[in-house]
Amino acid sequence: MFFEGIGWRVILFIMGVGASTFLVNSVLRRIFGVERKPFFSKDEEYEGQKKWDRIFNGLSAVAAFSVPLLVYEYGAASLYVLMISIVIGAVQLIIRAAFQKKHADNPHEYMYTLLESLTGAVIFITFGLSLFPEFLEYVYNI
């Protein structure tokens, strides 16, 4: 059965990450006075941001396709895939925050964006490593 082995940990991970992220984002929204955006809203709010988002979305697509092929071909550790994804995501986040700082109506919106991403990553990593400690053995080939 699914719930005998890893199933409970997967369910705890999904529920824990979802609930923790929701609560932290709600508190951050109240602190910074930022309105909640619709779930399926467009990320590009400003004209200059659209161009940069297209560039980095294209780079993300190329990386998502080519990096696994390179890892398979050359036998590199799966940590490289994770690092490339983190770098591309961080650059996209910094660009979005820079445009928000320059153009947003609320002067604290860029701080909310940065803290939302940082706390979300910390929550994800904390729940992931606490519920799936064997992942580190797989990533680092220990």
Short mmCIF file of C-alpha atoms in Angstrom, two decimals:
data_model
loop_
_atom_site.label_atom_id
_atom_site.label_comp_id
_atom_site.label_asym_id
_atom_site.label_seq_id
_atom_site.Cartn_x
_atom_site.Cartn_y
_atom_site.Cartn_z
CA MET A 1 0.00 0.00 0.00
CA PHE A 2 0.98 3.60 -0.57
CA PHE A 3 0.50 4.58 3.08
CA GLU A 4 2.72 1.88 4.56
CA GLY A 5 6.12 3.14 3.47
CA ILE A 6 6.90 6.51 2.01
CA GLY A 7 3.24 7.52 1.51
CA TRP A 8 2.78 9.16 4.90
CA ARG A 9 5.96 11.15 4.49
CA VAL A 10 4.83 12.40 1.07
CA ILE A 11 1.46 13.46 2.46
CA LEU A 12 3.10 15.16 5.46
CA PHE A 13 5.51 16.93 3.12
CA ILE A 14 2.78 18.26 0.83
CA MET A 15 0.48 19.33 3.66
CA GLY A 16 3.30 20.76 5.79
CA VAL A 17 4.89 22.76 3.00
CA GLY A 18 1.50 24.02 1.79
CA ALA A 19 0.22 25.06 5.21
CA SER A 20 3.53 26.59 6.35
CA THR A 21 3.96 28.54 3.14
CA PHE A 22 0.39 29.84 3.30
CA LEU A 23 0.77 30.97 6.93
CA VAL A 24 4.16 32.63 6.43
CA ASN A 25 3.00 34.41 3.26
CA SER A 26 -0.14 35.63 5.04
CA VAL A 27 1.95 37.10 7.86
CA LEU A 28 4.39 38.69 5.38
CA ARG A 29 1.51 40.20 3.40
CA ARG A 30 0.12 41.81 6.55
CA ILE A 31 3.54 43.11 7.62
CA PHE A 32 4.33 44.69 4.25
CA GLY A 33 0.75 45.64 3.33
CA VAL A 34 0.90 43.80 0.01
CA GLU A 35 -2.31 42.67 -1.69
CA ARG A 36 -2.73 39.03 -2.57
CA LYS A 37 -2.40 38.40 -6.29
CA PRO A 38 -4.74 36.00 -8.11
CA PHE A 39 -3.28 32.48 -8.30
CA PHE A 40 -3.18 32.35 -12.11
CA SER A 41 -2.04 35.93 -12.66
CA LYS A 42 0.64 36.92 -15.13
CA ASP A 43 4.03 37.47 -13.55
CA GLU A 44 5.00 40.23 -15.95
CA GLU A 45 3.56 43.42 -14.57
CA TYR A 46 5.86 45.88 -16.30
CA GLU A 47 6.79 46.29 -19.96
CA GLY A 48 10.55 45.90 -19.53
CA GLN A 49 10.07 42.83 -17.38
CA LYS A 50 8.34 40.93 -20.19
CA LYS A 51 11.49 40.95 -22.31
CA TRP A 52 13.70 39.67 -19.49
CA ASP A 53 11.17 37.04 -18.47
CA ARG A 54 11.06 35.72 -22.03
CA ILE A 55 14.86 35.54 -22.15
CA PHE A 56 15.17 33.65 -18.86
CA ASN A 57 12.20 31.39 -19.59
CA GLY A 58 13.97 30.41 -22.82
CA LEU A 59 17.20 29.78 -20.91
CA SER A 60 15.26 27.72 -18.37
CA ALA A 61 13.75 25.61 -21.15
CA VAL A 62 17.15 25.03 -22.74
CA ALA A 63 18.67 24.13 -19.36
CA ALA A 64 15.79 21.83 -18.46
CA PHE A 65 16.28 19.95 -21.72
CA SER A 66 20.07 19.93 -22.08
CA VAL A 67 21.32 19.51 -18.52
CA PRO A 68 19.73 16.08 -17.96
CA LEU A 69 21.17 14.95 -21.29
CA LEU A 70 24.62 16.17 -20.25
CA VAL A 71 24.28 14.51 -16.85
CA TYR A 72 23.34 11.24 -18.53
CA GLU A 73 26.11 11.51 -21.11
CA TYR A 74 28.95 12.58 -18.83
CA GLY A 75 27.80 11.05 -15.53
CA ALA A 76 27.88 14.29 -13.55
CA ALA A 77 26.25 14.34 -10.13
CA SER A 78 22.61 15.39 -9.93
CA LEU A 79 23.73 18.29 -7.75
CA TYR A 80 24.72 20.20 -10.91
CA VAL A 81 21.15 20.09 -12.18
CA LEU A 82 19.95 21.50 -8.89
CA MET A 83 22.57 24.27 -8.88
CA ILE A 84 21.79 25.41 -12.43
CA SER A 85 18.08 25.52 -11.61
CA ILE A 86 18.75 27.56 -8.46
CA VAL A 87 20.92 30.08 -10.33
CA ILE A 88 18.35 30.62 -13.11
CA GLY A 89 15.53 30.94 -10.56
CA ALA A 90 17.52 33.38 -8.44
CA VAL A 91 18.25 35.61 -11.44
CA GLN A 92 14.56 35.62 -12.40
CA LEU A 93 13.64 36.52 -8.81
CA ILE A 94 16.15 39.37 -8.65
CA ILE A 95 14.88 40.81 -11.95
CA ARG A 96 11.27 40.66 -10.74
CA ALA A 97 12.19 42.31 -7.42
CA ALA A 98 14.18 45.04 -9.20
CA PHE A 99 11.22 45.89 -11.43
CA GLN A 100 8.90 45.90 -8.42
CA LYS A 101 11.21 48.22 -6.52
CA LYS A 102 11.33 50.61 -9.45
CA HIS A 103 7.69 50.53 -10.60
CA ALA A 104 5.39 49.11 -7.89
CA ASP A 105 2.77 51.22 -6.14
CA ASN A 106 3.64 49.67 -2.76
CA PRO A 107 7.29 50.46 -1.90
CA HIS A 108 7.57 47.25 0.16
CA GLU A 109 6.40 44.85 -2.54
CA TYR A 110 9.91 43.90 -3.62
CA MET A 111 10.84 43.01 -0.01
CA TYR A 112 7.76 40.80 0.20
CA THR A 113 8.77 39.07 -3.05
CA LEU A 114 12.30 38.39 -1.81
CA LEU A 115 11.23 37.21 1.65
CA GLU A 116 8.42 35.09 0.21
CA SER A 117 10.89 33.23 -1.99
CA LEU A 118 13.50 32.89 0.74
CA THR A 119 11.07 31.59 3.36
CA GLY A 120 9.45 29.28 0.81
CA ALA A 121 12.82 27.75 -0.02
CA VAL A 122 13.70 27.34 3.66
CA ILE A 123 10.34 25.68 4.37
CA PHE A 124 10.71 23.36 1.38
CA ILE A 125 14.26 22.35 2.27
CA THR A 126 13.46 21.91 5.99
CA PHE A 127 10.49 19.65 5.38
CA GLY A 128 12.31 17.79 2.62
CA LEU A 129 15.42 17.02 4.63
CA SER A 130 13.54 16.19 7.81
CA LEU A 131 11.11 13.80 6.10
CA PHE A 132 13.49 12.42 3.45
CA PRO A 133 17.03 12.31 4.94
CA GLU A 134 18.05 9.64 2.45
CA PHE A 135 17.90 12.28 -0.29
CA LEU A 136 21.25 13.69 0.86
CA GLU A 137 22.83 10.28 0.42
CA TYR A 138 21.50 10.12 -3.11
CA VAL A 139 22.60 13.65 -4.06
CA TYR A 140 26.06 13.44 -2.59
CA ASN A 141 26.55 9.76 -3.45
CA ILE A 142 27.60 9.01 0.12
#
